[in-house]
């Protein structure tokens, strides 16, 4: 790092970037930091509600289906593990695109961006399947509310959401319905907010790919835009790491 | 250097790394490191899922594994941020402007989970359903 040799006072006296970064990249970092607090607030409110509840759905029971292979359960965690793996791989192809950009290797950037976009679309498709699957079991925003007459819409599904040590009458009763109601409100809100980030990331990646093909960055003399969009894409993967832990593991 | 230069050509003010040769040993080592980190991220995820499923099928409470899940999650996050997002390569002061604000999470998590637990307790104490 050339800055190390420079007198510390001179680093801040103008004529150079003290952080050795462009304005755009620094601002992307600070945007991501603020976004981390938004996601953090979501996940912590999920945790608070969970600590506040007597019973809570077991992720191994709720997320146990796999398209075609196990559409009616019996494969706990399998599908979400696949989704996690897809997102990790798309993060890897993104960092390879960033690396190709450092080398000013236009074809390399194009190749790895195409893989990254495919990974993002694959992840969103998986999420669409999972949401649809849960919706058909009665889970949605505001679902499993206890009515004034004591009945619960789709109440029969509740028995499948809880661990073996939760008595069936508790799981299908008011306590179970209330916990599932909160659980799915948080689940759809948080994975939805994350999915919106993935979707906008895919759009940004497509714009990036088109600009690369058009030679915009070649003419500009650098591929820094790949790094900036790359930061956003890695952040989306980073958030999923925490969503995965909070919703599926803990 | 004139101030106008800052608007005109930022590349003189910071390193845009556009000199790396694709076929150089330096470039190949960087690609190798990316794949190594990929392997680690995959291994950690597989371990997490394996522990989760083992506890599920054998009806083991997840109190202790949960600590492991949190440690492994932070490890994965650290690898992604420092290597994939290249934060590890930035100037120390820049790293600190990101890390120090995130320390708020320590208070945030403890305070809110404690609050949730307290309300559960008080509802039990007064038999509120």
Tab-separated table of C-alpha atoms in Angstrom:
chain	number	residue	atom	x	y	z
A	1	UNK	CA	0.000	0.000	0.000
A	2	UNK	CA	1.642	3.209	-1.181
A	3	UNK	CA	-0.215	5.312	1.401
A	4	UNK	CA	1.669	3.721	4.284
A	5	UNK	CA	4.863	5.472	3.276
A	6	UNK	CA	3.154	8.893	3.186
A	7	UNK	CA	3.181	11.130	6.254
A	8	UNK	CA	-0.121	10.621	8.086
A	9	UNK	CA	-0.968	14.324	8.221
A	10	UNK	CA	-0.584	14.651	4.462
A	11	UNK	CA	-3.076	11.846	3.821
A	12	UNK	CA	-5.894	14.155	4.917
A	13	UNK	CA	-4.573	17.424	3.439
A	14	UNK	CA	-6.044	16.987	-0.033
A	15	UNK	CA	-4.864	15.874	-3.431
A	16	UNK	CA	-5.609	12.227	-2.769
A	17	UNK	CA	-8.346	9.981	-1.402
A	18	UNK	CA	-7.481	9.265	2.250
A	19	UNK	CA	-9.193	5.867	2.047
A	20	UNK	CA	-7.673	5.169	-1.367
A	21	UNK	CA	-11.238	4.681	-2.655
A	22	UNK	CA	-13.597	6.495	-4.982
A	23	UNK	CA	-16.610	8.418	-3.683
A	24	UNK	CA	-18.983	5.877	-5.236
A	25	UNK	CA	-17.380	2.880	-3.599
A	26	UNK	CA	-17.225	4.490	-0.156
A	27	UNK	CA	-20.889	5.439	-0.433
A	28	UNK	CA	-21.793	1.902	-1.480
A	29	UNK	CA	-20.115	0.673	1.724
A	30	UNK	CA	-22.041	3.143	3.884
A	31	UNK	CA	-25.310	2.305	2.141
A	32	UNK	CA	-24.697	-1.370	2.826
A	33	UNK	CA	-23.908	-0.605	6.463
A	34	UNK	CA	-27.243	1.194	6.844
A	35	UNK	CA	-28.984	-1.693	5.076
A	36	UNK	CA	-27.331	-4.070	7.531
A	37	UNK	CA	-29.093	-2.193	10.332
A	38	UNK	CA	-32.443	-2.555	8.547
A	39	UNK	CA	-32.006	-6.312	8.189
A	40	UNK	CA	-30.576	-6.473	11.704
A	41	UNK	CA	-33.668	-4.735	13.085
A	42	UNK	CA	-35.896	-7.231	11.269
A	43	UNK	CA	-34.018	-10.254	12.564
A	44	UNK	CA	-33.748	-8.905	16.109
A	45	UNK	CA	-37.483	-8.179	16.248
A	46	UNK	CA	-37.999	-11.758	15.057
A	47	UNK	CA	-35.755	-12.923	17.910
A	48	UNK	CA	-37.557	-10.764	20.469
A	49	UNK	CA	-40.932	-12.165	19.414
A	50	UNK	CA	-39.559	-15.678	19.590
A	51	UNK	CA	-38.200	-15.128	23.104
A	52	UNK	CA	-41.609	-13.725	24.031
A	53	UNK	CA	-43.457	-16.860	22.848
A	54	UNK	CA	-44.133	-20.066	24.749
A	55	UNK	CA	-43.995	-22.262	21.661
A	56	UNK	CA	-42.446	-21.675	18.258
A	57	UNK	CA	-42.645	-23.581	14.938
A	58	UNK	CA	-39.732	-25.951	14.238
A	59	UNK	CA	-37.963	-25.018	10.977
A	60	UNK	CA	-37.173	-28.706	10.356
A	61	UNK	CA	-40.915	-29.405	10.269
A	62	UNK	CA	-41.978	-26.264	8.371
A	63	UNK	CA	-39.310	-26.414	5.645
A	64	UNK	CA	-39.271	-30.137	4.856
A	65	UNK	CA	-40.397	-30.245	1.226
A	66	UNK	CA	-38.432	-30.446	-1.987
A	67	UNK	CA	-39.833	-29.902	-5.510
A	68	UNK	CA	-40.644	-33.204	-7.256
A	69	UNK	CA	-38.511	-35.338	-4.889
A	70	UNK	CA	-40.376	-34.687	-1.633
A	71	UNK	CA	-43.321	-32.379	-2.355
A	72	UNK	CA	-45.156	-33.378	0.824
A	73	UNK	CA	-42.340	-33.173	3.352
A	74	UNK	CA	-39.827	-35.690	4.628
A	75	UNK	CA	-36.710	-33.810	3.485
A	76	UNK	CA	-36.003	-31.275	6.238
A	77	UNK	CA	-33.586	-28.462	5.345
A	78	UNK	CA	-32.750	-29.990	1.932
A	79	UNK	CA	-34.298	-27.303	-0.256
A	80	UNK	CA	-33.082	-24.358	1.798
A	81	UNK	CA	-29.561	-25.827	1.801
A	82	UNK	CA	-29.724	-25.934	-1.986
A	83	UNK	CA	-30.859	-22.275	-2.058
A	84	UNK	CA	-27.993	-21.303	0.232
A	85	UNK	CA	-25.525	-23.133	-1.977
A	86	UNK	CA	-26.882	-21.422	-5.119
A	87	UNK	CA	-26.429	-18.006	-3.521
A	88	UNK	CA	-22.885	-18.797	-2.317
A	89	UNK	CA	-21.921	-19.952	-5.827
A	90	UNK	CA	-23.408	-16.842	-7.438
A	91	UNK	CA	-21.372	-14.783	-4.987
A	92	UNK	CA	-18.258	-16.677	-6.114
A	93	UNK	CA	-18.963	-16.064	-9.802
A	94	UNK	CA	-19.454	-12.373	-8.935
A	95	UNK	CA	-16.058	-12.134	-7.239
A	96	UNK	CA	-14.542	-13.860	-10.291
A	97	UNK	CA	-16.177	-11.171	-12.478
A	98	UNK	CA	-14.645	-8.503	-10.220
A	99	UNK	CA	-11.273	-10.208	-10.600
A	100	UNK	CA	-11.671	-10.318	-14.403
A	101	UNK	CA	-12.446	-6.580	-14.205
A	102	UNK	CA	-9.177	-5.965	-12.348
A	103	UNK	CA	-7.420	-7.698	-15.253
A	104	UNK	CA	-9.475	-5.640	-17.777
A	105	UNK	CA	-10.575	-8.972	-19.236
A	106	UNK	CA	-13.841	-8.015	-20.949
A	107	UNK	CA	-14.811	-11.546	-21.998
A	108	UNK	CA	-14.083	-12.834	-18.493
A	109	UNK	CA	-16.407	-10.222	-16.980
A	110	UNK	CA	-19.146	-11.135	-19.483
A	111	UNK	CA	-18.816	-14.866	-18.779
A	112	UNK	CA	-18.893	-14.568	-14.993
A	113	UNK	CA	-21.685	-11.964	-15.016
A	114	UNK	CA	-23.887	-14.338	-17.035
A	115	UNK	CA	-23.305	-17.076	-14.433
A	116	UNK	CA	-24.031	-14.619	-11.602
A	117	UNK	CA	-27.315	-13.536	-13.210
A	118	UNK	CA	-28.325	-17.173	-13.726
A	119	UNK	CA	-27.536	-17.893	-10.066
A	120	UNK	CA	-29.687	-14.968	-8.951
A	121	UNK	CA	-32.603	-16.075	-11.128
A	122	UNK	CA	-32.245	-19.663	-9.857
A	123	UNK	CA	-32.376	-18.436	-6.256
A	124	UNK	CA	-35.484	-16.324	-6.908
A	125	UNK	CA	-37.157	-19.286	-8.632
A	126	UNK	CA	-36.457	-21.480	-5.601
A	127	UNK	CA	-37.920	-18.824	-3.330
A	128	UNK	CA	-41.009	-18.557	-5.521
A	129	UNK	CA	-41.515	-22.319	-5.190
A	130	UNK	CA	-41.061	-22.237	-1.420
A	131	UNK	CA	-43.493	-19.333	-0.967
A	132	UNK	CA	-46.085	-21.003	-3.210
A	133	UNK	CA	-45.692	-24.274	-1.348
A	134	UNK	CA	-46.214	-22.604	2.053
A	135	UNK	CA	-49.130	-20.584	0.693
A	136	UNK	CA	-50.902	-23.807	-0.290
A	137	UNK	CA	-50.529	-24.977	3.316
A	138	UNK	CA	-52.316	-21.876	4.524
A	139	UNK	CA	-49.251	-19.836	5.475
A	140	UNK	CA	-49.203	-16.173	4.451
A	141	UNK	CA	-49.097	-12.717	6.011
A	142	UNK	CA	-51.802	-12.636	8.660
A	143	UNK	CA	-52.504	-16.372	8.460
A	144	UNK	CA	-53.439	-18.642	11.403
A	145	UNK	CA	-55.279	-15.887	13.178
A	146	UNK	CA	-57.690	-17.086	15.860
A	147	UNK	CA	-61.215	-15.909	15.018
A	148	UNK	CA	-63.743	-14.560	17.520
A	149	UNK	CA	-65.559	-17.930	17.521
A	150	UNK	CA	-62.285	-19.723	18.372
A	151	UNK	CA	-61.774	-21.252	14.908
A	152	UNK	CA	-58.470	-21.021	13.058
A	153	UNK	CA	-58.273	-20.845	9.262
A	154	UNK	CA	-56.170	-23.752	7.879
A	155	UNK	CA	-55.763	-24.863	11.511
A	156	UNK	CA	-55.107	-28.454	10.389
A	157	UNK	CA	-51.715	-27.407	8.970
A	158	UNK	CA	-50.526	-26.275	12.400
A	159	UNK	CA	-49.944	-29.845	13.602
A	160	UNK	CA	-47.170	-30.212	10.981
A	161	UNK	CA	-45.250	-27.090	11.997
A	162	UNK	CA	-44.204	-27.959	15.532
A	163	UNK	CA	-41.611	-30.211	17.096
A	164	UNK	CA	-42.589	-33.635	18.520
A	165	UNK	CA	-42.360	-32.372	22.103
A	166	UNK	CA	-45.091	-29.755	21.621
A	167	UNK	CA	-48.410	-31.425	22.618
A	168	UNK	CA	-50.831	-31.564	19.643
A	169	UNK	CA	-53.541	-29.636	21.487
A	170	UNK	CA	-51.059	-26.803	22.150
A	171	UNK	CA	-49.815	-26.807	18.537
A	172	UNK	CA	-53.320	-26.600	17.082
A	173	UNK	CA	-54.618	-24.378	19.885
A	174	UNK	CA	-54.449	-20.639	20.452
A	175	UNK	CA	-50.751	-20.670	21.481
A	176	UNK	CA	-49.660	-22.628	18.388
A	177	UNK	CA	-51.790	-20.525	16.043
A	178	UNK	CA	-50.465	-17.296	17.557
A	179	UNK	CA	-46.826	-18.470	17.238
A	180	UNK	CA	-47.320	-19.640	13.625
A	181	UNK	CA	-49.083	-16.349	12.810
A	182	UNK	CA	-46.064	-14.351	14.035
A	183	UNK	CA	-43.541	-16.791	12.570
A	184	UNK	CA	-44.964	-16.523	9.053
A	185	UNK	CA	-45.424	-12.751	9.245
A	186	UNK	CA	-41.714	-12.470	9.961
A	187	UNK	CA	-40.779	-15.188	7.472
A	188	UNK	CA	-42.562	-13.604	4.507
A	189	UNK	CA	-41.508	-10.076	5.447
A	190	UNK	CA	-37.815	-10.861	5.934
A	191	UNK	CA	-37.339	-13.325	3.062
A	192	UNK	CA	-39.493	-10.994	0.937
A	193	UNK	CA	-37.329	-7.993	1.758
A	194	UNK	CA	-34.249	-10.086	1.019
A	195	UNK	CA	-35.826	-11.385	-2.205
A	196	UNK	CA	-36.498	-7.785	-3.280
A	197	UNK	CA	-32.791	-7.105	-2.771
A	198	UNK	CA	-31.893	-10.148	-4.873
A	199	UNK	CA	-34.333	-9.088	-7.601
A	200	UNK	CA	-32.934	-5.545	-7.776
A	201	UNK	CA	-29.423	-7.054	-7.699
A	202	UNK	CA	-30.283	-9.173	-10.751
A	203	UNK	CA	-31.526	-6.034	-12.548
A	204	UNK	CA	-28.299	-4.177	-11.680
A	205	UNK	CA	-26.266	-7.196	-12.841
A	206	UNK	CA	-28.113	-7.247	-16.178
A	207	UNK	CA	-27.413	-3.517	-16.689
A	208	UNK	CA	-23.775	-4.190	-15.789
A	209	UNK	CA	-23.598	-7.046	-18.309
A	210	UNK	CA	-25.090	-4.903	-21.094
A	211	UNK	CA	-22.680	-2.043	-20.354
A	212	UNK	CA	-19.755	-4.461	-20.399
A	213	UNK	CA	-20.856	-5.915	-23.749
A	214	UNK	CA	-21.236	-2.382	-25.122
A	215	UNK	CA	-17.675	-1.606	-24.059
A	216	UNK	CA	-18.648	1.227	-21.671
A	217	UNK	CA	-16.096	0.188	-19.050
A	218	UNK	CA	-13.418	-0.584	-21.633
A	219	UNK	CA	-13.693	3.031	-22.870
A	220	UNK	CA	-13.767	4.346	-19.302
A	221	UNK	CA	-10.481	2.585	-18.676
A	222	UNK	CA	-11.559	0.624	-15.607
A	223	UNK	CA	-14.214	-1.852	-14.427
A	224	UNK	CA	-14.842	-0.261	-11.050
A	225	UNK	CA	-18.606	-0.476	-11.559
A	226	UNK	CA	-18.272	-4.282	-11.389
A	227	UNK	CA	-16.708	-3.857	-7.937
A	228	UNK	CA	-19.465	-1.526	-6.725
A	229	UNK	CA	-22.341	-3.720	-7.922
A	230	UNK	CA	-20.307	-6.700	-6.692
A	231	UNK	CA	-20.294	-5.237	-3.167
A	232	UNK	CA	-24.086	-5.045	-3.270
A	233	UNK	CA	-24.387	-8.614	-4.550
A	234	UNK	CA	-22.059	-9.998	-1.856
A	235	UNK	CA	-24.049	-8.123	0.767
A	236	UNK	CA	-27.208	-9.877	-0.415
A	237	UNK	CA	-25.397	-13.197	0.065
A	238	UNK	CA	-24.162	-12.029	3.467
A	239	UNK	CA	-27.706	-11.221	4.614
A	240	UNK	CA	-28.859	-14.660	3.493
A	241	UNK	CA	-26.165	-16.236	5.699
A	242	UNK	CA	-27.819	-14.557	8.703
A	243	UNK	CA	-31.387	-15.245	7.537
A	244	UNK	CA	-30.423	-18.902	7.082
A	245	UNK	CA	-29.062	-19.097	10.621
A	246	UNK	CA	-31.933	-17.224	12.302
A	247	UNK	CA	-34.816	-18.922	10.490
A	248	UNK	CA	-33.554	-22.393	9.717
A	249	UNK	CA	-30.814	-23.334	12.176
A	250	UNK	CA	-31.416	-21.698	15.562
B	1	UNK	CA	-2.481	19.114	-8.113
B	2	UNK	CA	-5.462	21.344	-8.885
B	3	UNK	CA	-8.783	20.647	-7.193
B	4	UNK	CA	-10.358	20.337	-10.656
B	5	UNK	CA	-8.335	17.205	-11.193
B	6	UNK	CA	-10.397	15.448	-8.567
B	7	UNK	CA	-13.513	15.828	-10.705
B	8	UNK	CA	-11.717	15.141	-13.944
B	9	UNK	CA	-9.621	12.092	-13.269
B	10	UNK	CA	-10.205	10.228	-10.046
B	11	UNK	CA	-7.857	7.482	-11.120
B	12	UNK	CA	-4.905	9.660	-10.112
B	13	UNK	CA	-6.235	9.861	-6.557
B	14	UNK	CA	-6.639	6.185	-5.761
B	15	UNK	CA	-5.642	2.822	-7.095
B	16	UNK	CA	-8.055	1.355	-9.661
B	17	UNK	CA	-5.938	-1.806	-10.055
B	18	UNK	CA	-6.227	-1.898	-13.824
B	19	UNK	CA	-2.706	-3.148	-14.292
B	20	UNK	CA	-3.184	-6.758	-13.130
B	21	UNK	CA	-2.143	-9.260	-15.805
B	22	UNK	CA	-4.646	-12.107	-16.193
B	23	UNK	CA	-1.912	-14.717	-16.681
B	24	UNK	CA	0.419	-13.490	-13.938
B	25	UNK	CA	1.171	-15.585	-10.866
B	26	UNK	CA	-0.421	-12.862	-8.704
B	27	UNK	CA	-3.713	-13.145	-10.623
B	28	UNK	CA	-3.697	-16.946	-10.475
B	29	UNK	CA	-3.042	-16.908	-6.723
B	30	UNK	CA	-6.012	-14.577	-6.213
B	31	UNK	CA	-8.313	-16.891	-8.184
B	32	UNK	CA	-7.007	-19.846	-6.191
B	33	UNK	CA	-7.801	-18.004	-2.961
B	34	UNK	CA	-11.374	-17.323	-4.155
B	35	UNK	CA	-11.954	-21.049	-4.761
B	36	UNK	CA	-10.385	-21.909	-1.407
B	37	UNK	CA	-12.792	-19.574	0.391
B	38	UNK	CA	-15.676	-21.094	-1.621
B	39	UNK	CA	-14.675	-24.502	-0.334
B	40	UNK	CA	-14.601	-23.231	3.259
B	41	UNK	CA	-18.018	-21.551	2.959
B	42	UNK	CA	-19.472	-24.797	1.590
B	43	UNK	CA	-17.854	-26.953	4.271
B	44	UNK	CA	-19.099	-24.696	7.086
B	45	UNK	CA	-22.638	-24.711	5.634
B	46	UNK	CA	-22.608	-28.500	5.328
B	47	UNK	CA	-21.427	-28.844	8.947
B	48	UNK	CA	-24.212	-26.496	10.110
B	49	UNK	CA	-26.919	-28.423	8.264
B	50	UNK	CA	-25.489	-31.773	9.446
B	51	UNK	CA	-25.527	-30.696	13.104
B	52	UNK	CA	-29.063	-29.295	12.710
B	53	UNK	CA	-30.370	-32.516	11.163
B	54	UNK	CA	-28.539	-34.714	13.695
B	55	UNK	CA	-30.197	-32.818	16.565
B	56	UNK	CA	-33.571	-32.967	14.796
B	57	UNK	CA	-33.590	-36.715	14.141
B	58	UNK	CA	-32.163	-37.623	17.559
B	59	UNK	CA	-34.386	-35.174	19.487
B	60	UNK	CA	-31.393	-33.386	21.000
B	61	UNK	CA	-32.021	-29.865	22.361
B	62	UNK	CA	-30.123	-27.315	20.299
B	63	UNK	CA	-28.963	-25.094	23.182
B	64	UNK	CA	-25.252	-25.873	22.795
B	65	UNK	CA	-25.251	-26.320	18.993
B	66	UNK	CA	-26.858	-22.862	18.743
B	67	UNK	CA	-23.639	-21.300	20.062
B	68	UNK	CA	-21.771	-23.186	17.340
B	69	UNK	CA	-24.242	-21.983	14.680
B	70	UNK	CA	-23.663	-18.357	15.697
B	71	UNK	CA	-19.862	-18.769	15.705
B	72	UNK	CA	-19.919	-20.486	12.283
B	73	UNK	CA	-22.254	-17.794	10.891
B	74	UNK	CA	-19.917	-15.025	12.039
B	75	UNK	CA	-16.987	-16.943	10.538
B	76	UNK	CA	-18.783	-17.191	7.174
B	77	UNK	CA	-19.712	-13.497	7.342
B	78	UNK	CA	-16.076	-12.623	8.073
B	79	UNK	CA	-14.835	-14.637	5.076
B	80	UNK	CA	-17.378	-13.037	2.720
B	81	UNK	CA	-16.680	-9.482	3.908
B	82	UNK	CA	-12.895	-9.678	4.104
B	83	UNK	CA	-12.203	-11.756	0.973
B	84	UNK	CA	-15.175	-11.507	-1.416
B	85	UNK	CA	-15.898	-7.864	-0.622
B	86	UNK	CA	-12.158	-7.117	-0.328
B	87	UNK	CA	-12.664	-5.156	2.905
B	88	UNK	CA	-9.515	-6.853	4.208
B	89	UNK	CA	-7.527	-5.088	1.467
B	90	UNK	CA	-8.762	-1.587	2.353
B	91	UNK	CA	-7.032	1.106	4.434
B	92	UNK	CA	-7.295	0.462	8.193
B	93	UNK	CA	-9.276	3.686	8.855
B	94	UNK	CA	-11.837	2.696	6.207
B	95	UNK	CA	-12.294	-0.731	7.792
B	96	UNK	CA	-12.877	0.917	11.175
B	97	UNK	CA	-15.579	3.281	9.856
B	98	UNK	CA	-17.532	0.155	8.861
B	99	UNK	CA	-16.775	-2.083	11.856
B	100	UNK	CA	-17.205	0.382	14.738
B	101	UNK	CA	-20.846	1.383	13.951
B	102	UNK	CA	-21.721	-2.316	13.672
B	103	UNK	CA	-20.706	-2.712	17.323
B	104	UNK	CA	-24.144	-1.216	18.095
B	105	UNK	CA	-25.502	-4.681	17.329
B	106	UNK	CA	-23.993	-5.978	20.568
B	107	UNK	CA	-26.285	-3.701	22.595
B	108	UNK	CA	-29.139	-4.124	20.116
B	109	UNK	CA	-29.266	-7.926	20.352
B	110	UNK	CA	-28.772	-8.187	24.110
B	111	UNK	CA	-31.309	-5.464	24.995
B	112	UNK	CA	-34.094	-6.702	22.742
B	113	UNK	CA	-33.779	-10.423	23.453
B	114	UNK	CA	-33.673	-9.650	27.190
B	115	UNK	CA	-36.836	-7.575	26.751
B	116	UNK	CA	-38.637	-10.404	24.934
B	117	UNK	CA	-37.662	-12.818	27.682
B	118	UNK	CA	-38.811	-10.402	30.373
B	119	UNK	CA	-42.282	-10.081	28.821
B	120	UNK	CA	-42.625	-13.831	28.612
B	121	UNK	CA	-41.718	-14.042	32.295
B	122	UNK	CA	-44.109	-11.290	33.362
B	123	UNK	CA	-46.951	-12.871	31.365
B	124	UNK	CA	-46.323	-16.139	33.183
B	125	UNK	CA	-46.050	-14.367	36.551
B	126	UNK	CA	-49.459	-12.732	36.071
B	127	UNK	CA	-50.953	-15.663	34.127
B	128	UNK	CA	-51.631	-13.557	31.043
B	129	UNK	CA	-52.131	-15.593	27.915
